[in-house]
C-alpha cells in the first residue's frame, strides 16, 4: 500500500511540473507574439530610428542591408484620403514617429453659391453654353470693330480739318501774293453792235499793277478761260506801252505810234480808247487817262481825228 501511494505522489508531482513548464513556454510564446506584433506595427518607425541613430554601426560596426535600404519616413508627411462624394477631405499627418492625426474638413458644396460644374449640369443644353460663349466673343469683336471705326472716323475728321486749315492758309497766301485786275474787252451782241465787257483776271502781284493791266489788255483775251471766249479787242496790233505814271488821279500812258492806225476805222479808234480808259480807271487811284504818243501830248489821234488833247474819263464814252 505504501509503495502505491508513493508512485501516485511522484506521478502527481511530475504532472504538475510538466504543467508549469508548458505554462512557462506558453507565456514566452505569447510574449514573443506580442513583441512580433508590436514590431510589425512599428517596423517602419523602428527601422527609421535604427538608421538615423546608426545603432548597428555603433554596436556591431556594420548596418544590415535591410536597415540600410530602408527609406526614412519624411516628417510632416500628409496623406489625403478622398471620399466618394467629394464633399469632405480628411488629412492625416505623421510627425516625429507619432501618429498625430489632424482632420481638415473642406466642404466644397456651398449652400449659397453653386459651382461652375453645377451650372453646366443645370443648363438645358451644353450647345447653348457654347453658343452663348460664341455670342459673347462675337459681341466683343463687334465692339472692337466699332471702336476702331470710331477712332478711324475721328482721325479722318482731324485729317480733314488739318487739310482744310492748310488749304485756307494756302488760299490766304495766294490772296496775298495775287491780285485781281479788271480788263475791258469788247464783243458783238445779237444786234451786231460792239459793246464793252469787263472781265476779272487773277495774276501774281507786282510793283506796277497798272502797267501789268495795260500790257495784259494789249495782248488780248485769253481764250482758254470761259469768261473770255466771246471777247475781242479792237486795239491795233503791235501797240506797246512805253511808260505809265499816275499823278493827281490822272494816269499818263505813253504808247508807240501803232495806236494811231486802226483797221476798224473811227469806231475802232473810239472803242480802243474806251478799252484803255475803263481798264486804267478800274484802279481807285485813277480817275482819267492822258494819252501820249512817243512821249508827246497830241490833240487828236490818227487820221480819224479822235480828241486826246485832255485827260479822258469814263464819262467820255
PDB file of C-alpha atoms in Angstrom:
ATOM      1  CA  UNK A   1       0.000   0.000   0.000  1.00  0.00           C
ATOM      2  CA  UNK A   2       2.804   2.456   0.810  1.00  0.00           C
ATOM      3  CA  UNK A   3       4.521   1.716  -2.496  1.00  0.00           C
ATOM      4  CA  UNK A   4       1.403   2.515  -4.467  1.00  0.00           C
ATOM      5  CA  UNK A   5       0.899   5.783  -2.590  1.00  0.00           C
ATOM      6  CA  UNK A   6       4.496   6.788  -3.325  1.00  0.00           C
ATOM      7  CA  UNK A   7       4.001   6.126  -7.040  1.00  0.00           C
ATOM      8  CA  UNK A   8       0.850   8.209  -7.126  1.00  0.00           C
ATOM      9  CA  UNK A   9       2.513  11.083  -5.295  1.00  0.00           C
ATOM     10  CA  UNK A  10       5.529  11.011  -7.678  1.00  0.00           C
ATOM     11  CA  UNK A  11       3.231  10.961 -10.698  1.00  0.00           C
ATOM     12  CA  UNK A  12       1.293  13.979  -9.459  1.00  0.00           C
ATOM     13  CA  UNK A  13       4.472  15.989  -8.858  1.00  0.00           C
ATOM     14  CA  UNK A  14       5.790  15.112 -12.291  1.00  0.00           C
ATOM     15  CA  UNK A  15       2.496  16.077 -13.903  1.00  0.00           C
ATOM     16  CA  UNK A  16       2.418  19.387 -12.015  1.00  0.00           C
ATOM     17  CA  UNK A  17       5.994  20.119 -13.087  1.00  0.00           C
ATOM     18  CA  UNK A  18       5.120  19.455 -16.710  1.00  0.00           C
ATOM     19  CA  UNK A  19       2.149  21.778 -16.473  1.00  0.00           C
ATOM     20  CA  UNK A  20       4.366  24.527 -15.064  1.00  0.00           C
ATOM     21  CA  UNK A  21       6.828  24.046 -17.927  1.00  0.00           C
ATOM     22  CA  UNK A  22       4.042  24.205 -20.515  1.00  0.00           C
ATOM     23  CA  UNK A  23       2.652  27.327 -18.889  1.00  0.00           C
ATOM     24  CA  UNK A  24       6.075  28.982 -18.959  1.00  0.00           C
ATOM     25  CA  UNK A  25       6.520  28.052 -22.597  1.00  0.00           C
ATOM     26  CA  UNK A  26       3.084  29.458 -23.386  1.00  0.00           C
ATOM     27  CA  UNK A  27       3.930  32.734 -21.685  1.00  0.00           C
ATOM     28  CA  UNK A  28       7.167  33.009 -23.649  1.00  0.00           C
ATOM     29  CA  UNK A  29       5.388  32.312 -26.923  1.00  0.00           C
ATOM     30  CA  UNK A  30       2.700  34.845 -26.051  1.00  0.00           C
ATOM     31  CA  UNK A  31       5.375  37.446 -25.201  1.00  0.00           C
ATOM     32  CA  UNK A  32       7.142  36.770 -28.486  1.00  0.00           C
ATOM     33  CA  UNK A  33       3.862  37.154 -30.358  1.00  0.00           C
ATOM     34  CA  UNK A  34       3.206  40.487 -28.624  1.00  0.00           C
ATOM     35  CA  UNK A  35       6.736  41.661 -29.449  1.00  0.00           C
ATOM     36  CA  UNK A  36       6.337  40.490 -33.057  1.00  0.00           C
ATOM     37  CA  UNK A  37       3.004  42.270 -33.432  1.00  0.00           C
ATOM     38  CA  UNK A  38       4.457  45.451 -31.940  1.00  0.00           C
ATOM     39  CA  UNK A  39       7.436  45.136 -34.264  1.00  0.00           C
ATOM     40  CA  UNK A  40       5.250  44.640 -37.313  1.00  0.00           C
ATOM     41  CA  UNK A  41       3.055  47.597 -36.428  1.00  0.00           C
ATOM     42  CA  UNK A  42       6.000  49.916 -35.791  1.00  0.00           C
ATOM     43  CA  UNK A  43       8.513  48.342 -38.163  1.00  0.00           C
ATOM     44  CA  UNK A  44       8.914  51.447 -40.337  1.00  0.00           C
ATOM     45  CA  UNK A  45       9.463  53.712 -37.366  1.00  0.00           C
ATOM     46  CA  UNK A  46      11.860  51.231 -35.704  1.00  0.00           C
ATOM     47  CA  UNK A  47      13.901  50.834 -38.902  1.00  0.00           C
ATOM     48  CA  UNK A  48      13.899  54.629 -39.282  1.00  0.00           C
ATOM     49  CA  UNK A  49      15.171  55.181 -35.726  1.00  0.00           C
ATOM     50  CA  UNK A  50      17.843  52.455 -36.098  1.00  0.00           C
ATOM     51  CA  UNK A  51      19.037  54.016 -39.358  1.00  0.00           C
ATOM     52  CA  UNK A  52      19.017  57.589 -38.073  1.00  0.00           C
ATOM     53  CA  UNK A  53      20.856  56.723 -34.821  1.00  0.00           C
ATOM     54  CA  UNK A  54      23.391  54.348 -36.566  1.00  0.00           C
ATOM     55  CA  UNK A  55      22.669  51.779 -33.831  1.00  0.00           C
ATOM     56  CA  UNK A  56      24.216  48.814 -35.643  1.00  0.00           C
ATOM     57  CA  UNK A  57      27.294  50.831 -36.703  1.00  0.00           C
ATOM     58  CA  UNK A  58      27.935  51.922 -33.136  1.00  0.00           C
ATOM     59  CA  UNK A  59      27.290  48.477 -31.537  1.00  0.00           C
ATOM     60  CA  UNK A  60      28.273  45.914 -34.184  1.00  0.00           C
ATOM     61  CA  UNK A  61      30.335  48.057 -36.560  1.00  0.00           C
ATOM     62  CA  UNK A  62      28.088  47.426 -39.601  1.00  0.00           C
ATOM     63  CA  UNK A  63      24.467  48.121 -40.534  1.00  0.00           C
ATOM     64  CA  UNK A  64      22.371  45.275 -42.033  1.00  0.00           C
ATOM     65  CA  UNK A  65      21.390  45.731 -45.670  1.00  0.00           C
ATOM     66  CA  UNK A  66      17.684  45.743 -44.744  1.00  0.00           C
ATOM     67  CA  UNK A  67      18.170  48.728 -42.447  1.00  0.00           C
ATOM     68  CA  UNK A  68      20.464  50.453 -44.944  1.00  0.00           C
ATOM     69  CA  UNK A  69      17.914  50.139 -47.796  1.00  0.00           C
ATOM     70  CA  UNK A  70      15.019  51.270 -45.651  1.00  0.00           C
ATOM     71  CA  UNK A  71      13.568  54.655 -46.729  1.00  0.00           C
ATOM     72  CA  UNK A  72      13.167  57.100 -43.848  1.00  0.00           C
ATOM     73  CA  UNK A  73       9.588  58.220 -43.420  1.00  0.00           C
ATOM     74  CA  UNK A  74       9.503  62.019 -44.047  1.00  0.00           C
ATOM     75  CA  UNK A  75       8.375  64.204 -41.203  1.00  0.00           C
ATOM     76  CA  UNK A  76       5.119  66.070 -41.523  1.00  0.00           C
ATOM     77  CA  UNK A  77       4.017  63.681 -44.283  1.00  0.00           C
ATOM     78  CA  UNK A  78       0.385  64.133 -45.151  1.00  0.00           C
ATOM     79  CA  UNK A  79      -1.896  61.595 -46.739  1.00  0.00           C
ATOM     80  CA  UNK A  80      -5.157  62.710 -48.187  1.00  0.00           C
ATOM     81  CA  UNK A  81      -7.992  60.200 -48.393  1.00  0.00           C
ATOM     82  CA  UNK A  82     -10.692  61.454 -50.817  1.00  0.00           C
ATOM     83  CA  UNK A  83     -14.202  60.247 -50.094  1.00  0.00           C
ATOM     84  CA  UNK A  84     -16.624  59.164 -52.775  1.00  0.00           C
ATOM     85  CA  UNK A  85     -18.954  62.160 -52.544  1.00  0.00           C
ATOM     86  CA  UNK A  86     -16.019  64.595 -52.954  1.00  0.00           C
ATOM     87  CA  UNK A  87     -17.520  66.754 -50.276  1.00  0.00           C
ATOM     88  CA  UNK A  88     -15.089  66.077 -47.357  1.00  0.00           C
ATOM     89  CA  UNK A  89     -11.286  65.574 -47.338  1.00  0.00           C
ATOM     90  CA  UNK A  90      -9.567  64.042 -44.229  1.00  0.00           C
ATOM     91  CA  UNK A  91      -5.871  64.897 -43.912  1.00  0.00           C
ATOM     92  CA  UNK A  92      -3.627  62.601 -41.752  1.00  0.00           C
ATOM     93  CA  UNK A  93      -0.222  63.977 -40.683  1.00  0.00           C
ATOM     94  CA  UNK A  94       2.665  61.872 -39.294  1.00  0.00           C
ATOM     95  CA  UNK A  95       5.319  63.759 -37.291  1.00  0.00           C
ATOM     96  CA  UNK A  96       8.281  62.564 -35.105  1.00  0.00           C
ATOM     97  CA  UNK A  97       7.278  58.907 -35.402  1.00  0.00           C
ATOM     98  CA  UNK A  98       3.973  59.562 -33.666  1.00  0.00           C
ATOM     99  CA  UNK A  99       0.583  59.056 -35.241  1.00  0.00           C
ATOM    100  CA  UNK A 100      -0.689  62.592 -34.669  1.00  0.00           C
ATOM    101  CA  UNK A 101      -3.895  62.880 -36.674  1.00  0.00           C
ATOM    102  CA  UNK A 102      -5.423  66.153 -37.672  1.00  0.00           C
ATOM    103  CA  UNK A 103      -8.643  66.186 -39.600  1.00  0.00           C
ATOM    104  CA  UNK A 104      -9.125  69.034 -42.096  1.00  0.00           C
ATOM    105  CA  UNK A 105     -12.634  69.200 -43.433  1.00  0.00           C
ATOM    106  CA  UNK A 106     -13.182  71.202 -46.643  1.00  0.00           C
ATOM    107  CA  UNK A 107     -16.819  71.483 -47.623  1.00  0.00           C
ATOM    108  CA  UNK A 108     -16.882  72.015 -51.387  1.00  0.00           C
ATOM    109  CA  UNK A 109     -20.611  72.245 -51.963  1.00  0.00           C
ATOM    110  CA  UNK A 110     -21.546  75.683 -50.623  1.00  0.00           C
ATOM    111  CA  UNK A 111     -25.231  76.236 -49.979  1.00  0.00           C
ATOM    112  CA  UNK A 112     -25.265  79.875 -51.132  1.00  0.00           C
ATOM    113  CA  UNK A 113     -23.020  79.608 -54.227  1.00  0.00           C
ATOM    114  CA  UNK A 114     -23.380  76.913 -56.922  1.00  0.00           C
ATOM    115  CA  UNK A 115     -20.198  75.655 -58.539  1.00  0.00           C
ATOM    116  CA  UNK A 116     -19.303  76.016 -62.214  1.00  0.00           C
ATOM    117  CA  UNK A 117     -19.920  72.307 -62.650  1.00  0.00           C
ATOM    118  CA  UNK A 118     -23.430  72.721 -61.212  1.00  0.00           C
ATOM    119  CA  UNK A 119     -24.096  75.498 -63.700  1.00  0.00           C
ATOM    120  CA  UNK A 120     -23.080  73.238 -66.551  1.00  0.00           C
ATOM    121  CA  UNK A 121     -25.117  70.301 -65.179  1.00  0.00           C
ATOM    122  CA  UNK A 122     -28.187  72.519 -64.597  1.00  0.00           C
ATOM    123  CA  UNK A 123     -28.133  74.057 -68.072  1.00  0.00           C
ATOM    124  CA  UNK A 124     -30.729  72.897 -70.501  1.00  0.00           C
ATOM    125  CA  UNK A 125     -28.272  72.051 -73.261  1.00  0.00           C
ATOM    126  CA  UNK A 126     -24.438  72.151 -73.459  1.00  0.00           C
ATOM    127  CA  UNK A 127     -24.695  73.502 -77.005  1.00  0.00           C
ATOM    128  CA  UNK A 128     -26.488  76.563 -75.622  1.00  0.00           C
ATOM    129  CA  UNK A 129     -23.465  77.316 -73.430  1.00  0.00           C
ATOM    130  CA  UNK A 130     -21.150  77.062 -76.447  1.00  0.00           C
ATOM    131  CA  UNK A 131     -23.479  79.328 -78.409  1.00  0.00           C
ATOM    132  CA  UNK A 132     -23.579  81.863 -75.559  1.00  0.00           C
ATOM    133  CA  UNK A 133     -19.786  81.896 -75.377  1.00  0.00           C
ATOM    134  CA  UNK A 134     -19.599  82.372 -79.141  1.00  0.00           C
ATOM    135  CA  UNK A 135     -22.147  85.194 -78.989  1.00  0.00           C
ATOM    136  CA  UNK A 136     -20.110  86.898 -76.267  1.00  0.00           C
ATOM    137  CA  UNK A 137     -16.955  86.592 -78.379  1.00  0.00           C
ATOM    138  CA  UNK A 138     -18.783  87.971 -81.428  1.00  0.00           C
ATOM    139  CA  UNK A 139     -20.116  90.840 -79.328  1.00  0.00           C
ATOM    140  CA  UNK A 140     -16.628  91.606 -78.055  1.00  0.00           C
ATOM    141  CA  UNK A 141     -15.202  91.551 -81.593  1.00  0.00           C
ATOM    142  CA  UNK A 142     -18.050  93.801 -82.797  1.00  0.00           C
ATOM    143  CA  UNK A 143     -17.318  96.279 -80.018  1.00  0.00           C
ATOM    144  CA  UNK A 144     -13.639  96.291 -81.008  1.00  0.00           C
ATOM    145  CA  UNK A 145     -14.574  96.920 -84.650  1.00  0.00           C
ATOM    146  CA  UNK A 146     -16.925  99.756 -83.669  1.00  0.00           C
ATOM    147  CA  UNK A 147     -14.217 101.330 -81.509  1.00  0.00           C
ATOM    148  CA  UNK A 148     -11.721 101.082 -84.388  1.00  0.00           C
ATOM    149  CA  UNK A 149     -14.264 102.626 -86.780  1.00  0.00           C
ATOM    150  CA  UNK A 150     -14.948 105.497 -84.375  1.00  0.00           C
ATOM    151  CA  UNK A 151     -11.218 106.029 -83.940  1.00  0.00           C
ATOM    152  CA  UNK A 152     -10.742 105.976 -87.725  1.00  0.00           C
ATOM    153  CA  UNK A 153     -13.587 108.492 -88.163  1.00  0.00           C
ATOM    154  CA  UNK A 154     -12.023 110.796 -85.590  1.00  0.00           C
ATOM    155  CA  UNK A 155      -8.660 110.507 -87.327  1.00  0.00           C
ATOM    156  CA  UNK A 156     -10.266 111.244 -90.722  1.00  0.00           C
ATOM    157  CA  UNK A 157     -12.137 114.235 -89.285  1.00  0.00           C
ATOM    158  CA  UNK A 158      -8.928 115.532 -87.739  1.00  0.00           C
ATOM    159  CA  UNK A 159      -7.114 114.909 -91.010  1.00  0.00           C
ATOM    160  CA  UNK A 160      -9.801 116.750 -92.996  1.00  0.00           C
ATOM    161  CA  UNK A 161      -9.715 119.646 -90.538  1.00  0.00           C
ATOM    162  CA  UNK A 162      -5.943 119.798 -90.895  1.00  0.00           C
ATOM    163  CA  UNK A 163      -6.176 119.674 -94.695  1.00  0.00           C
ATOM    164  CA  UNK A 164      -8.833 122.390 -94.715  1.00  0.00           C
ATOM    165  CA  UNK A 165      -6.668 124.565 -92.495  1.00  0.00           C
ATOM    166  CA  UNK A 166      -3.738 124.012 -94.844  1.00  0.00           C
ATOM    167  CA  UNK A 167      -5.915 124.911 -97.853  1.00  0.00           C
ATOM    168  CA  UNK A 168      -7.134 128.043 -96.103  1.00  0.00           C
ATOM    169  CA  UNK A 169      -3.572 129.059 -95.341  1.00  0.00           C
ATOM    170  CA  UNK A 170      -2.591 128.429 -98.944  1.00  0.00           C
ATOM    171  CA  UNK A 171      -5.544 130.471-100.169  1.00  0.00           C
ATOM    172  CA  UNK A 172      -4.592 133.281 -97.786  1.00  0.00           C
ATOM    173  CA  UNK A 173      -1.026 133.188 -99.077  1.00  0.00           C
ATOM    174  CA  UNK A 174      -2.280 133.165-102.643  1.00  0.00           C
ATOM    175  CA  UNK A 175      -4.635 136.046-101.857  1.00  0.00           C
ATOM    176  CA  UNK A 176      -1.707 137.981-100.510  1.00  0.00           C
ATOM    177  CA  UNK A 177       0.522 137.033-103.446  1.00  0.00           C
ATOM    178  CA  UNK A 178      -2.132 137.506-106.168  1.00  0.00           C
ATOM    179  CA  UNK A 179      -4.185 140.462-107.372  1.00  0.00           C
ATOM    180  CA  UNK A 180      -7.435 140.715-109.347  1.00  0.00           C
ATOM    181  CA  UNK A 181      -7.238 143.014-112.364  1.00  0.00           C
ATOM    182  CA  UNK A 182     -10.224 144.389-114.312  1.00  0.00           C
ATOM    183  CA  UNK A 183      -9.676 144.289-118.084  1.00  0.00           C
ATOM    184  CA  UNK A 184     -12.020 145.859-120.628  1.00  0.00           C
ATOM    185  CA  UNK A 185     -12.660 143.931-123.831  1.00  0.00           C
ATOM    186  CA  UNK A 186     -15.463 144.182-126.400  1.00  0.00           C
ATOM    187  CA  UNK A 187     -17.849 141.746-128.029  1.00  0.00           C
ATOM    188  CA  UNK A 188     -20.506 141.771-130.781  1.00  0.00           C
ATOM    189  CA  UNK A 189     -24.037 141.435-129.393  1.00  0.00           C
ATOM    190  CA  UNK A 190     -27.074 139.915-131.090  1.00  0.00           C
ATOM    191  CA  UNK A 191     -27.885 143.173-132.875  1.00  0.00           C
ATOM    192  CA  UNK A 192     -24.383 143.418-134.335  1.00  0.00           C
ATOM    193  CA  UNK A 193     -23.364 146.211-132.021  1.00  0.00           C
ATOM    194  CA  UNK A 194     -19.951 146.472-130.365  1.00  0.00           C
ATOM    195  CA  UNK A 195     -20.326 146.512-126.575  1.00  0.00           C
ATOM    196  CA  UNK A 196     -17.731 146.516-123.858  1.00  0.00           C
ATOM    197  CA  UNK A 197     -17.284 143.675-121.346  1.00  0.00           C
ATOM    198  CA  UNK A 198     -15.301 143.884-118.126  1.00  0.00           C
ATOM    199  CA  UNK A 199     -13.599 140.664-117.089  1.00  0.00           C
ATOM    200  CA  UNK A 200     -11.580 139.761-113.994  1.00  0.00           C
ATOM    201  CA  UNK A 201      -8.110 138.334-114.373  1.00  0.00           C
ATOM    202  CA  UNK A 202      -6.216 136.982-111.300  1.00  0.00           C
ATOM    203  CA  UNK A 203      -2.473 137.451-111.702  1.00  0.00           C
ATOM    204  CA  UNK A 204       0.618 137.485-109.446  1.00  0.00           C
ATOM    205  CA  UNK A 205       1.083 140.744-107.605  1.00  0.00           C
ATOM    206  CA  UNK A 206       3.894 143.059-108.665  1.00  0.00           C
ATOM    207  CA  UNK A 207       5.038 146.625-108.036  1.00  0.00           C
ATOM    208  CA  UNK A 208       3.298 148.091-111.140  1.00  0.00           C
ATOM    209  CA  UNK A 209      -0.274 146.724-111.290  1.00  0.00           C
ATOM    210  CA  UNK A 210      -1.429 149.477-113.740  1.00  0.00           C
ATOM    211  CA  UNK A 211       1.364 148.699-116.185  1.00  0.00           C
ATOM    212  CA  UNK A 212       0.630 144.986-115.823  1.00  0.00           C
ATOM    213  CA  UNK A 213      -3.080 145.500-116.522  1.00  0.00           C
ATOM    214  CA  UNK A 214      -2.470 147.618-119.673  1.00  0.00           C
ATOM    215  CA  UNK A 215       0.064 145.121-121.061  1.00  0.00           C
ATOM    216  CA  UNK A 216      -2.396 142.240-120.491  1.00  0.00           C
ATOM    217  CA  UNK A 217      -5.092 144.287-122.250  1.00  0.00           C
ATOM    218  CA  UNK A 218      -2.798 144.810-125.268  1.00  0.00           C
ATOM    219  CA  UNK A 219      -2.223 141.042-125.532  1.00  0.00           C
ATOM    220  CA  UNK A 220      -5.956 140.452-125.979  1.00  0.00           C
ATOM    221  CA  UNK A 221      -8.391 137.901-124.458  1.00  0.00           C
ATOM    222  CA  UNK A 222      -7.274 134.566-123.027  1.00  0.00           C
ATOM    223  CA  UNK A 223      -9.485 132.093-124.903  1.00  0.00           C
ATOM    224  CA  UNK A 224      -8.583 129.249-122.505  1.00  0.00           C
ATOM    225  CA  UNK A 225     -10.813 130.994-119.925  1.00  0.00           C
ATOM    226  CA  UNK A 226     -14.569 130.504-120.224  1.00  0.00           C
ATOM    227  CA  UNK A 227     -15.342 134.126-119.329  1.00  0.00           C
ATOM    228  CA  UNK A 228     -13.211 135.427-122.225  1.00  0.00           C
ATOM    229  CA  UNK A 229     -14.176 133.057-125.066  1.00  0.00           C
ATOM    230  CA  UNK A 230     -16.568 135.504-126.790  1.00  0.00           C
ATOM    231  CA  UNK A 231     -14.436 138.583-126.156  1.00  0.00           C
ATOM    232  CA  UNK A 232     -12.247 140.500-128.620  1.00  0.00           C
ATOM    233  CA  UNK A 233     -10.106 143.649-128.735  1.00  0.00           C
ATOM    234  CA  UNK A 234     -10.027 146.496-131.299  1.00  0.00           C
ATOM    235  CA  UNK A 235      -6.739 147.960-130.084  1.00  0.00           C
ATOM    236  CA  UNK A 236      -4.307 147.905-133.055  1.00  0.00           C
ATOM    237  CA  UNK A 237      -1.771 145.126-133.168  1.00  0.00           C
ATOM    238  CA  UNK A 238       1.820 145.895-132.240  1.00  0.00           C
ATOM    239  CA  UNK A 239       0.636 148.629-129.874  1.00  0.00           C
ATOM    240  CA  UNK A 240       3.088 148.901-126.982  1.00  0.00           C
ATOM    241  CA  UNK A 241       3.005 150.742-123.680  1.00  0.00           C
ATOM    242  CA  UNK A 242       6.233 152.719-123.386  1.00  0.00           C
ATOM    243  CA  UNK A 243       5.672 154.173-119.903  1.00  0.00           C
ATOM    244  CA  UNK A 244       2.994 154.810-117.281  1.00  0.00           C
ATOM    245  CA  UNK A 245       2.618 157.032-114.225  1.00  0.00           C
ATOM    246  CA  UNK A 246      -0.192 158.329-112.028  1.00  0.00           C
ATOM    247  CA  UNK A 247      -0.326 161.877-110.760  1.00  0.00           C
ATOM    248  CA  UNK A 248      -3.263 163.645-109.047  1.00  0.00           C
ATOM    249  CA  UNK A 249      -5.687 160.923-110.184  1.00  0.00           C
ATOM    250  CA  UNK A 250      -4.537 161.136-113.828  1.00  0.00           C
ATOM    251  CA  UNK A 251      -2.785 158.160-115.458  1.00  0.00           C
ATOM    252  CA  UNK A 252      -0.236 159.319-118.056  1.00  0.00           C
ATOM    253  CA  UNK A 253       0.031 156.434-120.525  1.00  0.00           C
ATOM    254  CA  UNK A 254       2.682 156.668-123.255  1.00  0.00           C
ATOM    255  CA  UNK A 255       2.140 154.454-126.351  1.00  0.00           C
ATOM    256  CA  UNK A 256       4.036 153.964-129.595  1.00  0.00           C
ATOM    257  CA  UNK A 257       2.652 155.179-132.946  1.00  0.00           C
ATOM    258  CA  UNK A 258       0.960 151.823-133.679  1.00  0.00           C
ATOM    259  CA  UNK A 259      -2.011 153.053-131.600  1.00  0.00           C
ATOM    260  CA  UNK A 260      -2.821 155.626-134.327  1.00  0.00           C
ATOM    261  CA  UNK A 261      -3.535 153.148-137.115  1.00  0.00           C
ATOM    262  CA  UNK A 262      -6.791 151.251-136.501  1.00  0.00           C
ATOM    263  CA  UNK A 263      -8.108 148.808-139.103  1.00  0.00           C
ATOM    264  CA  UNK A 264     -11.687 149.166-137.786  1.00  0.00           C
ATOM    265  CA  UNK A 265     -11.972 152.867-138.662  1.00  0.00           C
ATOM    266  CA  UNK A 266     -13.427 155.561-136.398  1.00  0.00           C
ATOM    267  CA  UNK A 267     -15.489 153.130-134.325  1.00  0.00           C
ATOM    268  CA  UNK A 268     -12.372 151.032-133.783  1.00  0.00           C
ATOM    269  CA  UNK A 269     -10.404 154.080-132.540  1.00  0.00           C
ATOM    270  CA  UNK A 270     -13.191 155.093-130.131  1.00  0.00           C
ATOM    271  CA  UNK A 271     -13.556 151.571-128.649  1.00  0.00           C
ATOM    272  CA  UNK A 272      -9.780 151.125-128.388  1.00  0.00           C
ATOM    273  CA  UNK A 273      -9.543 154.349-126.333  1.00  0.00           C
ATOM    274  CA  UNK A 274     -12.584 153.153-124.331  1.00  0.00           C
ATOM    275  CA  UNK A 275     -10.886 149.825-123.515  1.00  0.00           C
ATOM    276  CA  UNK A 276      -7.775 151.578-122.227  1.00  0.00           C
ATOM    277  CA  UNK A 277      -9.687 154.198-120.172  1.00  0.00           C
ATOM    278  CA  UNK A 278     -12.005 151.642-118.486  1.00  0.00           C
ATOM    279  CA  UNK A 279      -9.094 149.336-117.669  1.00  0.00           C
ATOM    280  CA  UNK A 280      -6.993 152.159-116.165  1.00  0.00           C
ATOM    281  CA  UNK A 281      -9.856 153.729-114.182  1.00  0.00           C
ATOM    282  CA  UNK A 282     -10.681 150.355-112.568  1.00  0.00           C
ATOM    283  CA  UNK A 283      -7.943 151.343-110.081  1.00  0.00           C
ATOM    284  CA  UNK A 284      -9.151 153.552-107.256  1.00  0.00           C
ATOM    285  CA  UNK A 285      -6.213 155.918-107.695  1.00  0.00           C
ATOM    286  CA  UNK A 286      -7.053 156.689-111.350  1.00  0.00           C
ATOM    287  CA  UNK A 287      -9.917 158.953-112.430  1.00  0.00           C
ATOM    288  CA  UNK A 288      -8.875 159.703-116.026  1.00  0.00           C
ATOM    289  CA  UNK A 289      -6.225 158.956-118.675  1.00  0.00           C
ATOM    290  CA  UNK A 290      -3.953 161.313-120.563  1.00  0.00           C
ATOM    291  CA  UNK A 291      -2.776 159.652-123.788  1.00  0.00           C
ATOM    292  CA  UNK A 292       0.757 160.288-125.058  1.00  0.00           C
ATOM    293  CA  UNK A 293       2.287 159.155-128.360  1.00  0.00           C
ATOM    294  CA  UNK A 294       6.028 158.521-128.231  1.00  0.00           C
ATOM    295  CA  UNK A 295       6.193 160.686-125.128  1.00  0.00           C
ATOM    296  CA  UNK A 296       4.394 163.679-126.667  1.00  0.00           C
ATOM    297  CA  UNK A 297       0.958 165.098-125.979  1.00  0.00           C
ATOM    298  CA  UNK A 298      -1.251 165.330-129.074  1.00  0.00           C
ATOM    299  CA  UNK A 299      -4.693 166.828-129.602  1.00  0.00           C
ATOM    300  CA  UNK A 300      -6.037 164.185-131.985  1.00  0.00           C
ATOM    301  CA  UNK A 301      -5.340 160.519-132.560  1.00  0.00           C
ATOM    302  CA  UNK A 302      -4.505 159.472-136.125  1.00  0.00           C
ATOM    303  CA  UNK A 303      -6.244 160.478-139.324  1.00  0.00           C
ATOM    304  CA  UNK A 304      -9.648 159.893-137.820  1.00  0.00           C
ATOM    305  CA  UNK A 305      -9.227 162.946-135.583  1.00  0.00           C
ATOM    306  CA  UNK A 306     -10.347 161.496-132.223  1.00  0.00           C
ATOM    307  CA  UNK A 307      -9.716 164.025-129.395  1.00  0.00           C
ATOM    308  CA  UNK A 308      -6.944 163.087-126.919  1.00  0.00           C
ATOM    309  CA  UNK A 309      -5.689 166.592-126.084  1.00  0.00           C
ATOM    310  CA  UNK A 310      -7.041 166.352-122.466  1.00  0.00           C
ATOM    311  CA  UNK A 311      -7.488 163.528-119.943  1.00  0.00           C
ATOM    312  CA  UNK A 312     -10.348 161.186-120.864  1.00  0.00           C
ATOM    313  CA  UNK A 313     -12.648 159.567-118.253  1.00  0.00           C
ATOM    314  CA  UNK A 314     -15.458 157.024-118.459  1.00  0.00           C
ATOM    315  CA  UNK A 315     -17.947 159.875-118.993  1.00  0.00           C
ATOM    316  CA  UNK A 316     -16.404 160.492-122.415  1.00  0.00           C
ATOM    317  CA  UNK A 317     -17.651 157.148-123.773  1.00  0.00           C
TER     318      UNK A 317
END
